[in-house]
PDB file of C-alpha atoms in Angstrom:
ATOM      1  CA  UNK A 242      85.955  85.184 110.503  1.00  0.00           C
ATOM      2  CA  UNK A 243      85.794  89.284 109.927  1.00  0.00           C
ATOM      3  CA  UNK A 244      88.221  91.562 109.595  1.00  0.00           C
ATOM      4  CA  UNK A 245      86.753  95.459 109.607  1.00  0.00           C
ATOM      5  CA  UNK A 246      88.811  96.850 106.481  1.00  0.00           C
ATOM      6  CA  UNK A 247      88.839 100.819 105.312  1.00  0.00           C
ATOM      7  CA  UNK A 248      88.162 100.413 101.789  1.00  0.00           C
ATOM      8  CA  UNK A 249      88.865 104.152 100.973  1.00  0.00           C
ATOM      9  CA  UNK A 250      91.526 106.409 102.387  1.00  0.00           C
ATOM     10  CA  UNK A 251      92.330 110.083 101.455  1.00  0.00           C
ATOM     11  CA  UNK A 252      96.063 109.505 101.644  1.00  0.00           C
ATOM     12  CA  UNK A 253      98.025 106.090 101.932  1.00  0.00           C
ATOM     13  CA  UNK A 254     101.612 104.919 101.220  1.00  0.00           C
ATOM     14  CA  UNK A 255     102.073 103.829  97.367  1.00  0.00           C
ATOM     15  CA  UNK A 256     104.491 100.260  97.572  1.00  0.00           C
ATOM     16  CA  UNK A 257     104.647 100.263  93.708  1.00  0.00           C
ATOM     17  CA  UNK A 258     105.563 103.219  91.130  1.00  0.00           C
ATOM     18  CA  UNK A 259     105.809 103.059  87.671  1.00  0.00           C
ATOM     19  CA  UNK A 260     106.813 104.153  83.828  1.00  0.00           C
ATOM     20  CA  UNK A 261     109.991 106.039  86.375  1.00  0.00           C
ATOM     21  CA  UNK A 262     112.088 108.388  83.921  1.00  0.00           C
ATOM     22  CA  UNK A 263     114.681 111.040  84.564  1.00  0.00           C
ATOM     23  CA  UNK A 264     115.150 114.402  83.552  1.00  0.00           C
ATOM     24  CA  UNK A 265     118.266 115.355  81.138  1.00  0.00           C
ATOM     25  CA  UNK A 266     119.782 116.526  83.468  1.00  0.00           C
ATOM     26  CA  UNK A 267     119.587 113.848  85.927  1.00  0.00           C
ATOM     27  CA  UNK A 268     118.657 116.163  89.163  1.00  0.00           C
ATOM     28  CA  UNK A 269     114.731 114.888  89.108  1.00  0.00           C
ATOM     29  CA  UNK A 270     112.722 111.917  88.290  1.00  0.00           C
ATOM     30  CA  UNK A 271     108.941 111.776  86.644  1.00  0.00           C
ATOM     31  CA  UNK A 272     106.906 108.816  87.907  1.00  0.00           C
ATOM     32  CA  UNK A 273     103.282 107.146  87.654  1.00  0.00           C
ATOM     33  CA  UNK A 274     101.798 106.367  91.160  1.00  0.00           C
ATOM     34  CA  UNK A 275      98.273 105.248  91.401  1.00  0.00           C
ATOM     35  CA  UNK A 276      97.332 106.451  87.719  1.00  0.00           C
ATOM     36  CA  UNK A 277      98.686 110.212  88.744  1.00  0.00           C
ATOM     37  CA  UNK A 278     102.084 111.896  87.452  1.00  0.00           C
ATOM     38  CA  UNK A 279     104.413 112.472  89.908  1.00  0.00           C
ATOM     39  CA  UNK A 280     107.776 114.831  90.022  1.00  0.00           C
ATOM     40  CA  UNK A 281     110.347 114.716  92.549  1.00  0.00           C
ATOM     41  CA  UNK A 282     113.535 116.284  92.947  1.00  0.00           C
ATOM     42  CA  UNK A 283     116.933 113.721  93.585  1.00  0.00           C
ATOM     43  CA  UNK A 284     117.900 112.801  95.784  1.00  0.00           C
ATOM     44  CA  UNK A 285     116.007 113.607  99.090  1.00  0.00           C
ATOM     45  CA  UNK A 286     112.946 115.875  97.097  1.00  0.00           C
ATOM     46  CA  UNK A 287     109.522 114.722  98.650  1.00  0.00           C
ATOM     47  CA  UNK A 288     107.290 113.558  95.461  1.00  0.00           C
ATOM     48  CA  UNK A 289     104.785 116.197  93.957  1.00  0.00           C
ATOM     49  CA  UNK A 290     101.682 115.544  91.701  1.00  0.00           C
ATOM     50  CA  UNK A 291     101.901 117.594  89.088  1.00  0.00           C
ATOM     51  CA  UNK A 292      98.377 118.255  87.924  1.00  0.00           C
ATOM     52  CA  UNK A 293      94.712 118.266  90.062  1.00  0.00           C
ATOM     53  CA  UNK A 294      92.398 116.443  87.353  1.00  0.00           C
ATOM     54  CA  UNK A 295      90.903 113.412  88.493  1.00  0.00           C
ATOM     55  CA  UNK A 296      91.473 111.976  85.127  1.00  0.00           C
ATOM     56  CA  UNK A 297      94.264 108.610  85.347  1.00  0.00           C
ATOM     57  CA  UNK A 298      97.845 109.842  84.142  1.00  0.00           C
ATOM     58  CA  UNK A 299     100.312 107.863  82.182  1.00  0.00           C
ATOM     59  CA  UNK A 300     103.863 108.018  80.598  1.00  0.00           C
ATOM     60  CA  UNK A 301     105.533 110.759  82.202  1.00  0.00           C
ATOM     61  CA  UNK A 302     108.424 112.313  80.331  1.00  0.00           C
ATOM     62  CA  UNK A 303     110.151 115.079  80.331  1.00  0.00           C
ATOM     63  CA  UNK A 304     111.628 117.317  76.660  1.00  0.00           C
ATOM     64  CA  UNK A 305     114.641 116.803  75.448  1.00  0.00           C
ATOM     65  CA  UNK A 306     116.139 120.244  76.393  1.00  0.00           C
ATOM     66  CA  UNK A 307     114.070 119.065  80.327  1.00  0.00           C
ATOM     67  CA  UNK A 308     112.756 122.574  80.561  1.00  0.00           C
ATOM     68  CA  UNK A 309     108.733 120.725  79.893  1.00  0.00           C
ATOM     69  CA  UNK A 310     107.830 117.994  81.570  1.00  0.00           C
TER      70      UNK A 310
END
């Protein structure tokens, strides 16, 4: 038995983030997703990657005063 499969996709729906961390001030969150950064504004934001490098991204955080992330 076969089952044709799409090993690569452009774009697909992440089930899993990770190393999830919130700004000071609580109004946004900082997230790993499929070894990028993401940033996304609470509580309805829609997620943003935060740099273009292909290079895999880990530990988010943001500064203690949350004006860097």
């Amino acid at each position: 038995m076969h089952f044709q499969q799409k090993v690569y996709q452009d774009e697909f729906q992440v089930k899993m983030i990770r190393q999830l961390t919130t700004a000071p001030d609580g109004k946004s969150v900082a997230f790993n997703a499929a070894g990028y950064i993401y940033i996304k504004t609470l509580p309805d934001g829609k997620p943003e990657r935060i740099t273009t490098t292909s290079d895999f991204e880990f530990e988010p955080q943001f500064s203690p005063d949350g004006k860097t992330r």
